[in-house]
Tab-separated table of C-alpha atoms and ligand atoms in Angstrom:
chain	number	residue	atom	x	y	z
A	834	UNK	CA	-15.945	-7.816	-12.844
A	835	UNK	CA	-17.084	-6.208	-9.310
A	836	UNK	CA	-15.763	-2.346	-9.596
A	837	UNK	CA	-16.436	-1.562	-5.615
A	838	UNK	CA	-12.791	-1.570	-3.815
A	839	UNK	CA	-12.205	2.107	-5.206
A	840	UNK	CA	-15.352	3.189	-4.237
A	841	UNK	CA	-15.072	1.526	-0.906
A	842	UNK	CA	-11.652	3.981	-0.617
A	843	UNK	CA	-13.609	7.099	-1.700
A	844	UNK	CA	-16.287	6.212	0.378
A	845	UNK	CA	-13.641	5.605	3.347
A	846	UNK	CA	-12.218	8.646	3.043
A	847	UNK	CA	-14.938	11.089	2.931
A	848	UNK	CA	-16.380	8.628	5.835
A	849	UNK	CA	-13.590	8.634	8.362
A	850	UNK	CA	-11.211	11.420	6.485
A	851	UNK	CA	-8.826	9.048	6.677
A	852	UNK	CA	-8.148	5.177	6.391
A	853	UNK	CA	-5.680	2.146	7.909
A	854	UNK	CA	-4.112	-0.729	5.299
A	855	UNK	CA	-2.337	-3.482	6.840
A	856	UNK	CA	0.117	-5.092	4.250
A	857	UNK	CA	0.804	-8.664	4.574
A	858	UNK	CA	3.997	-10.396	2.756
A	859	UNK	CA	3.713	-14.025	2.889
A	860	UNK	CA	6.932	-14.268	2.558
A	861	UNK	CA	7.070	-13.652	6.459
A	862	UNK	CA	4.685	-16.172	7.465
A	863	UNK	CA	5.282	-19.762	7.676
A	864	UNK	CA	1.798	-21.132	7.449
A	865	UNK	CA	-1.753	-20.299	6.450
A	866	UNK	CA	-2.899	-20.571	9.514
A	867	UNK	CA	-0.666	-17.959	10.788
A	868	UNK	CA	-2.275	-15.834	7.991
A	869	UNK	CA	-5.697	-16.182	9.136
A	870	UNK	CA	-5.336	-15.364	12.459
A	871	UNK	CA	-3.384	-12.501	11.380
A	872	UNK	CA	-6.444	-11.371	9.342
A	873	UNK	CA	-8.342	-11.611	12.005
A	874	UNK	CA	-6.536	-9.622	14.436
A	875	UNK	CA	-5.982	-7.216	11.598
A	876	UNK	CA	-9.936	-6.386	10.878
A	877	UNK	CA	-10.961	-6.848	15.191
A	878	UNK	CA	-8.319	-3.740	15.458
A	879	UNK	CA	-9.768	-1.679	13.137
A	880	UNK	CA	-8.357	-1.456	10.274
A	881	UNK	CA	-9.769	-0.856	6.855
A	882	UNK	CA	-8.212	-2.990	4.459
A	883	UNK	CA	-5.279	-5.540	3.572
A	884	UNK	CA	-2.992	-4.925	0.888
A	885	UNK	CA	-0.834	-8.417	-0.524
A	886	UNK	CA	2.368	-8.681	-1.870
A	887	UNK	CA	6.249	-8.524	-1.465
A	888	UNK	CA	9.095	-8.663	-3.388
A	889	UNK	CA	9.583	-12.350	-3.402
A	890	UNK	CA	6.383	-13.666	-3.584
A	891	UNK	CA	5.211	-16.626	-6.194
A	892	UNK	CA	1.597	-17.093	-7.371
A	893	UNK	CA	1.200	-20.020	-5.442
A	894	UNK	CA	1.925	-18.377	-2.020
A	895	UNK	CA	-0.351	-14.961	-3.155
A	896	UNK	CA	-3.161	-17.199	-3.911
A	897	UNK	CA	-2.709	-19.431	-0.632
A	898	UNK	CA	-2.551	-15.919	1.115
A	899	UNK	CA	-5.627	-14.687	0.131
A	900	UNK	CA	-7.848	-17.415	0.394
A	901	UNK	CA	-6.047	-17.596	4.549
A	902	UNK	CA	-7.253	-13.837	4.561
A	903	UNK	CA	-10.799	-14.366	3.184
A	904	UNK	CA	-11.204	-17.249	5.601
A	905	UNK	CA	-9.963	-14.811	8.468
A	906	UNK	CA	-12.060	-11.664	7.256
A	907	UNK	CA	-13.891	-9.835	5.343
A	908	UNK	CA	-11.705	-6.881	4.228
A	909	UNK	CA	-11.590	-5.921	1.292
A	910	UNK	CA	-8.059	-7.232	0.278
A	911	UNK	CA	-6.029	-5.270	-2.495
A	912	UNK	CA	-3.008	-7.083	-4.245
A	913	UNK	CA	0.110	-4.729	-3.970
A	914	UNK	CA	2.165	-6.523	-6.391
A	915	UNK	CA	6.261	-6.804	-6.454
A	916	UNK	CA	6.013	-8.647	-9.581
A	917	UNK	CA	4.139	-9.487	-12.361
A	918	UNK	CA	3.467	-13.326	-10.917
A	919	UNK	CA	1.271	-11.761	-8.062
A	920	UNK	CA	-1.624	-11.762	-9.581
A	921	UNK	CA	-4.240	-13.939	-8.171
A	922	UNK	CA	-7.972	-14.303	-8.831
A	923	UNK	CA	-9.302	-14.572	-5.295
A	924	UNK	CA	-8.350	-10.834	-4.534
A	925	UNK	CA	-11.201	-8.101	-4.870
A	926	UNK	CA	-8.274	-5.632	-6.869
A	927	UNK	CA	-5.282	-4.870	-7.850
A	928	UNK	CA	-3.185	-1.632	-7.783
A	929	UNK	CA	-1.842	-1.475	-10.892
A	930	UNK	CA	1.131	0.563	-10.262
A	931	UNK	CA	3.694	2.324	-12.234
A	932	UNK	CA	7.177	3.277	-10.323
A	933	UNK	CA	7.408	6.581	-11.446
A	934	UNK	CA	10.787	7.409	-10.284
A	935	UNK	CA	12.499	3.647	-11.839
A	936	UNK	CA	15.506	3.905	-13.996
A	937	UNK	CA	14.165	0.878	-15.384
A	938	UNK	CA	12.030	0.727	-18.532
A	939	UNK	CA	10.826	-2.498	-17.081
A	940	UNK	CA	8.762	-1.199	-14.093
A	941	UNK	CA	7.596	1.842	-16.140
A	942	UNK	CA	5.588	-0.114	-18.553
A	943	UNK	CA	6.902	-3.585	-19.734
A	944	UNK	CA	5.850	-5.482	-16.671
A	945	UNK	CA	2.774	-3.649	-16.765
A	946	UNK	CA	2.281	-5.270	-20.402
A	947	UNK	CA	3.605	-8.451	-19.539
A	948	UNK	CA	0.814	-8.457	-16.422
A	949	UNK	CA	-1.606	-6.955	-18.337
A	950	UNK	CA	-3.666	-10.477	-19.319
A	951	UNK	CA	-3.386	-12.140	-16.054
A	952	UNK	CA	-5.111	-9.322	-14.379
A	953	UNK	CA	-7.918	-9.661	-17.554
A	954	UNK	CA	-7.885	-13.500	-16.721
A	955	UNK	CA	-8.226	-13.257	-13.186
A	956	UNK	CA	-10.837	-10.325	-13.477
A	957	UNK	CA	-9.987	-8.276	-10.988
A	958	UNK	CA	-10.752	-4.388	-10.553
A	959	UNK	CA	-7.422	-2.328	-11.755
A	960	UNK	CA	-6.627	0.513	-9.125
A	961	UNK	CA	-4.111	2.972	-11.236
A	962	UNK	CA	-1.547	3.765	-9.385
A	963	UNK	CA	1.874	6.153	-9.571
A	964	UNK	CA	4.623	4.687	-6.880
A	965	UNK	CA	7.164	7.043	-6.204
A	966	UNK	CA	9.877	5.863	-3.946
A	967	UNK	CA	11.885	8.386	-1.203
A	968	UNK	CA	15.783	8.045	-1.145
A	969	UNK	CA	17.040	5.986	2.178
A	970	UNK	CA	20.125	5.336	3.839
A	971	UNK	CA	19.653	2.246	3.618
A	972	UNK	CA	18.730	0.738	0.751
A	973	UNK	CA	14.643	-1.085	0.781
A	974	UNK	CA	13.970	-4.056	-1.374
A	975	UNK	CA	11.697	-1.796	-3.335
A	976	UNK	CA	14.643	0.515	-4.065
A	977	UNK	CA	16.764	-2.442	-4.865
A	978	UNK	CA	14.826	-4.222	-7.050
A	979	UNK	CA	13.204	-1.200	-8.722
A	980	UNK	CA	15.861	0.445	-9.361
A	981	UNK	CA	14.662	4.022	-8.179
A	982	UNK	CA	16.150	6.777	-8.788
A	983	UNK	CA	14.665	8.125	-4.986
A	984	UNK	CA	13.689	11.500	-4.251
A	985	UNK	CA	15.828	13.355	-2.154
A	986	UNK	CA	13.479	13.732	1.554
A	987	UNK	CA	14.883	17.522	1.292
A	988	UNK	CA	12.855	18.322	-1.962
A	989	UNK	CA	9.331	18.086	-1.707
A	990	UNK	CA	8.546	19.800	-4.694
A	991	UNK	CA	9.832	16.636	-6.656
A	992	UNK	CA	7.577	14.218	-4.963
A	993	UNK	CA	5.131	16.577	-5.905
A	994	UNK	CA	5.534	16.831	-9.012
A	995	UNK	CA	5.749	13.251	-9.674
A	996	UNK	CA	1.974	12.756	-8.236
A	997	UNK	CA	1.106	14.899	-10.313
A	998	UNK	CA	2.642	13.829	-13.294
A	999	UNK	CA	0.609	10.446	-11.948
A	1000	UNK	CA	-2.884	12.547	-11.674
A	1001	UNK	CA	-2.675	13.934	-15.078
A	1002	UNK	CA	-1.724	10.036	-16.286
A	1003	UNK	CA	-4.900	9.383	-15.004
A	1004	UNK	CA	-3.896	7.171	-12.320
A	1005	UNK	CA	-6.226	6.730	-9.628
A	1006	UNK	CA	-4.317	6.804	-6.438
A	1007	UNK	CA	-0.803	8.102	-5.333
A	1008	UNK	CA	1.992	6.039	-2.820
A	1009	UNK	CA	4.810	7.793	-1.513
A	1010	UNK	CA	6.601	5.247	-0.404
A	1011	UNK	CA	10.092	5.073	2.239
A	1012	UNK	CA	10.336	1.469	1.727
A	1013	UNK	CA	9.383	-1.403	4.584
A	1014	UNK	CA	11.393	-1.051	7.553
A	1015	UNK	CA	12.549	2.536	6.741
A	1016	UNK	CA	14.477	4.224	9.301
A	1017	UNK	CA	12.252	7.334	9.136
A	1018	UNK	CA	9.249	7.617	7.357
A	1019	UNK	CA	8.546	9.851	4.266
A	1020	UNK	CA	8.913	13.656	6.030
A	1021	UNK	CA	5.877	15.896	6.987
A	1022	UNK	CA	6.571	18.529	4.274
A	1023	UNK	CA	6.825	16.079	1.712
A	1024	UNK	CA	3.438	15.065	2.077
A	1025	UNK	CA	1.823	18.228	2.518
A	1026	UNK	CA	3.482	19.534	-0.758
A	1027	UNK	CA	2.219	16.257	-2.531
A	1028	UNK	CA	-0.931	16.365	-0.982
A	1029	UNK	CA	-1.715	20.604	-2.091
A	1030	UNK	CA	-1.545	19.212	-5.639
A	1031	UNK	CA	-3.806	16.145	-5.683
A	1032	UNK	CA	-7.048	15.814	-6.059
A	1033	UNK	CA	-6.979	11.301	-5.863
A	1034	UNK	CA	-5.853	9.572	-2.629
A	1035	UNK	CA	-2.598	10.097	-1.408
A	1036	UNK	CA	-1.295	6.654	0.541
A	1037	UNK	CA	2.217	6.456	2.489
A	1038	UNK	CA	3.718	4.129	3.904
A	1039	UNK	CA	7.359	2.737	4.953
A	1040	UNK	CA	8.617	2.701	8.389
A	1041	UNK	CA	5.149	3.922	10.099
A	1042	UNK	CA	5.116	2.243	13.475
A	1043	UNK	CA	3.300	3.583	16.210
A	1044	UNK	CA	0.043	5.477	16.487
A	1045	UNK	CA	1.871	9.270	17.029
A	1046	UNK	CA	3.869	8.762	13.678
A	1047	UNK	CA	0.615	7.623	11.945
A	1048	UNK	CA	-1.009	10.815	13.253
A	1049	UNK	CA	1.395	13.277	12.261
A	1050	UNK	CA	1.471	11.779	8.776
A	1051	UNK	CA	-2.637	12.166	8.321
A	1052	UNK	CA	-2.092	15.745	9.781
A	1053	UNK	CA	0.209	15.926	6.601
A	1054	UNK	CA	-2.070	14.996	4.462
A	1055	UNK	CA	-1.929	11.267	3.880
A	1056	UNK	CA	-5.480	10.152	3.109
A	1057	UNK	CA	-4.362	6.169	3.460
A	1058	UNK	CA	-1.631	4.668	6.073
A	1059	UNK	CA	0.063	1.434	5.280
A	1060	UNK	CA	1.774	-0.493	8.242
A	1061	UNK	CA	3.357	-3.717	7.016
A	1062	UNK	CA	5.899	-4.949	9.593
A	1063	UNK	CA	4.235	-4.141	12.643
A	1064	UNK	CA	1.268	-6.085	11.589
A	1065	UNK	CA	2.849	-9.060	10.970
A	1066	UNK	CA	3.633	-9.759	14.559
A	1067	UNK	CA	-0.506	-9.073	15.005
A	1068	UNK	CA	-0.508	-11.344	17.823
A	1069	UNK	CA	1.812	-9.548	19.532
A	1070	UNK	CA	1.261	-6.221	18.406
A	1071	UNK	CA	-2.661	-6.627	18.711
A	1072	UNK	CA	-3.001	-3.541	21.199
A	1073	UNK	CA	-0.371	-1.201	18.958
A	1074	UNK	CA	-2.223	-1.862	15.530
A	1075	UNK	CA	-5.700	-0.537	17.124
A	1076	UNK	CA	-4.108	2.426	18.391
A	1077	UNK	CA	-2.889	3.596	14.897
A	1078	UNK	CA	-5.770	2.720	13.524
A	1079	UNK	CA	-7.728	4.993	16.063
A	1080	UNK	CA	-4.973	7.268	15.279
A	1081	UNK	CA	-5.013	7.970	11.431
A	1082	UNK	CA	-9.405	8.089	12.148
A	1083	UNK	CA	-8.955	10.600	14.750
A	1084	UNK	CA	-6.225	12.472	12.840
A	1085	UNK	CA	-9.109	11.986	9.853
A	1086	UNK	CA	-11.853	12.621	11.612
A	1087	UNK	CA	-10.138	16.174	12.329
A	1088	UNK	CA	-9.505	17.468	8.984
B	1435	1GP	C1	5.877	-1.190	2.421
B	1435	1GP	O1	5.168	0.910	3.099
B	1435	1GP	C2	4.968	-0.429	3.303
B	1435	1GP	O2	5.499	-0.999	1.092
B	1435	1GP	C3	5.052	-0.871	4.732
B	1435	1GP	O3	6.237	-0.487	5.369
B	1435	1GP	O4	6.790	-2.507	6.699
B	1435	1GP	O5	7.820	-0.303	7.263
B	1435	1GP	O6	5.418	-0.723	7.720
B	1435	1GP	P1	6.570	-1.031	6.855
């Protein structure tokens, strides 16, 4: 087993300060094709990596998704898994995420065991990583099927103490998540009072989507951005995803 995506992230960040994932859900594409090209558009603009998954996604389509990305780049792509069938051989890793904030026994460590010897099968690198989910007004598939218990956007100081409950878990990278196609994304203080207490990556994502949003959220303290919607009309939106990625580099670059 190759152990270079989390290096590649380390070595991002201390690179460009900052870095750009584009998040593809199959479940939004009709055809391989259409996944390629989006690949393609993806890496052309910029961008640092692609993250897979969604919360209704089989093994076939993950598999059929990533071999359409490798064929359309060479990013790095990282599986971002809504369920324990997304687990696919022809990625280069796997976050292997806990949802801190769940209600649910089952997303704190059951469907980590019940995933646990596919990923060994498919030997792929294991990125630890603590998922804590922001409250919404209205309600994200992630919150849905998760069942979070989300963290109120007007108390930072219990985001931040879930990544750090994550840190000192020994998980290897933190998402504060507002859930795809949030209304707003997670708030500025949020991630600054995360980001004081962490010494691993901090991602966010959810409702990022355009390049003075992405900004303001590096100037926070995000170390990773993750734009999923926007890049899935990449075609369209070709011109838009290279300005946030210039954006979070910039914002990076300043740090
Ligand atoms: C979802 O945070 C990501 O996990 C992406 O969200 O689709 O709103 O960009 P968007």
């Amino acid at each position: 087993m190759k152990h270079d995506v989390y290096d590649y992230i380390i070595k991002g960040i201390k690179e460009k300060g900052a870095l750009h994932m584009a998040l593809i859900d199959q479940d939004n594409f009709n055809n391989s094709h259409d996944v390629m090209r989006t690949a393609k558009i993806i890496e052309d603009s910029g961008v640092d990596a692609i993250m897979v998954g969604g919360s209704s996604v089989d093994r076939e389509q993950i598999d059929m998704c990533i071999k359409a990305i490798k064929k359309g780049s060479n990013l790095p792509v990282i599986i971002f898994p809504g369920g324990v069938s997304q687990i696919s051989p022809y990625a280069d890793a796997i976050y292997f995420m806990t949802l801190m904030n769940s209600r649910s026994r089952y997303w704190l460590s059951l469907a980590q065991a019940l995933a646990s010897f596919s990923v060994y099968k498919a030997n792929i690198e294991a990125i630890p990583m603590g998922y804590i989910v922001m409250e919404s007004p209205v309600k994200s598939s992630v919150a849905f099927y998760g069942d979070v218990n989300g963290i109120p956007p007007n108390k930072p100081k219990i985001a931040a103490s879930y990544a750090l409950a994550a840190q000192y878990l020994g998980m290897k990278v933190v998402y504060l998540e507002a859930g795809s196609g949030a209304p707003t994304p997670v708030p500025d203080n949020v991630i600054k009072a995360t980001k004081e207490v962490l010494e691993i990556p901090l991602i966010v994502g959810g409702g990022i989507r355009d390049e003075k949003t992405a900004y303001q959220k590096v100037k926070a303290g995000a170390d990773i951005i993750v734009t999923g919607n926007i890049v899935e009309n990449a075609e369209k939106n070709a011109e838009l995803i290279k300005r946030i990625a210039s954006a979070i580099h910039k914002a990076g670059g300043e740090r």
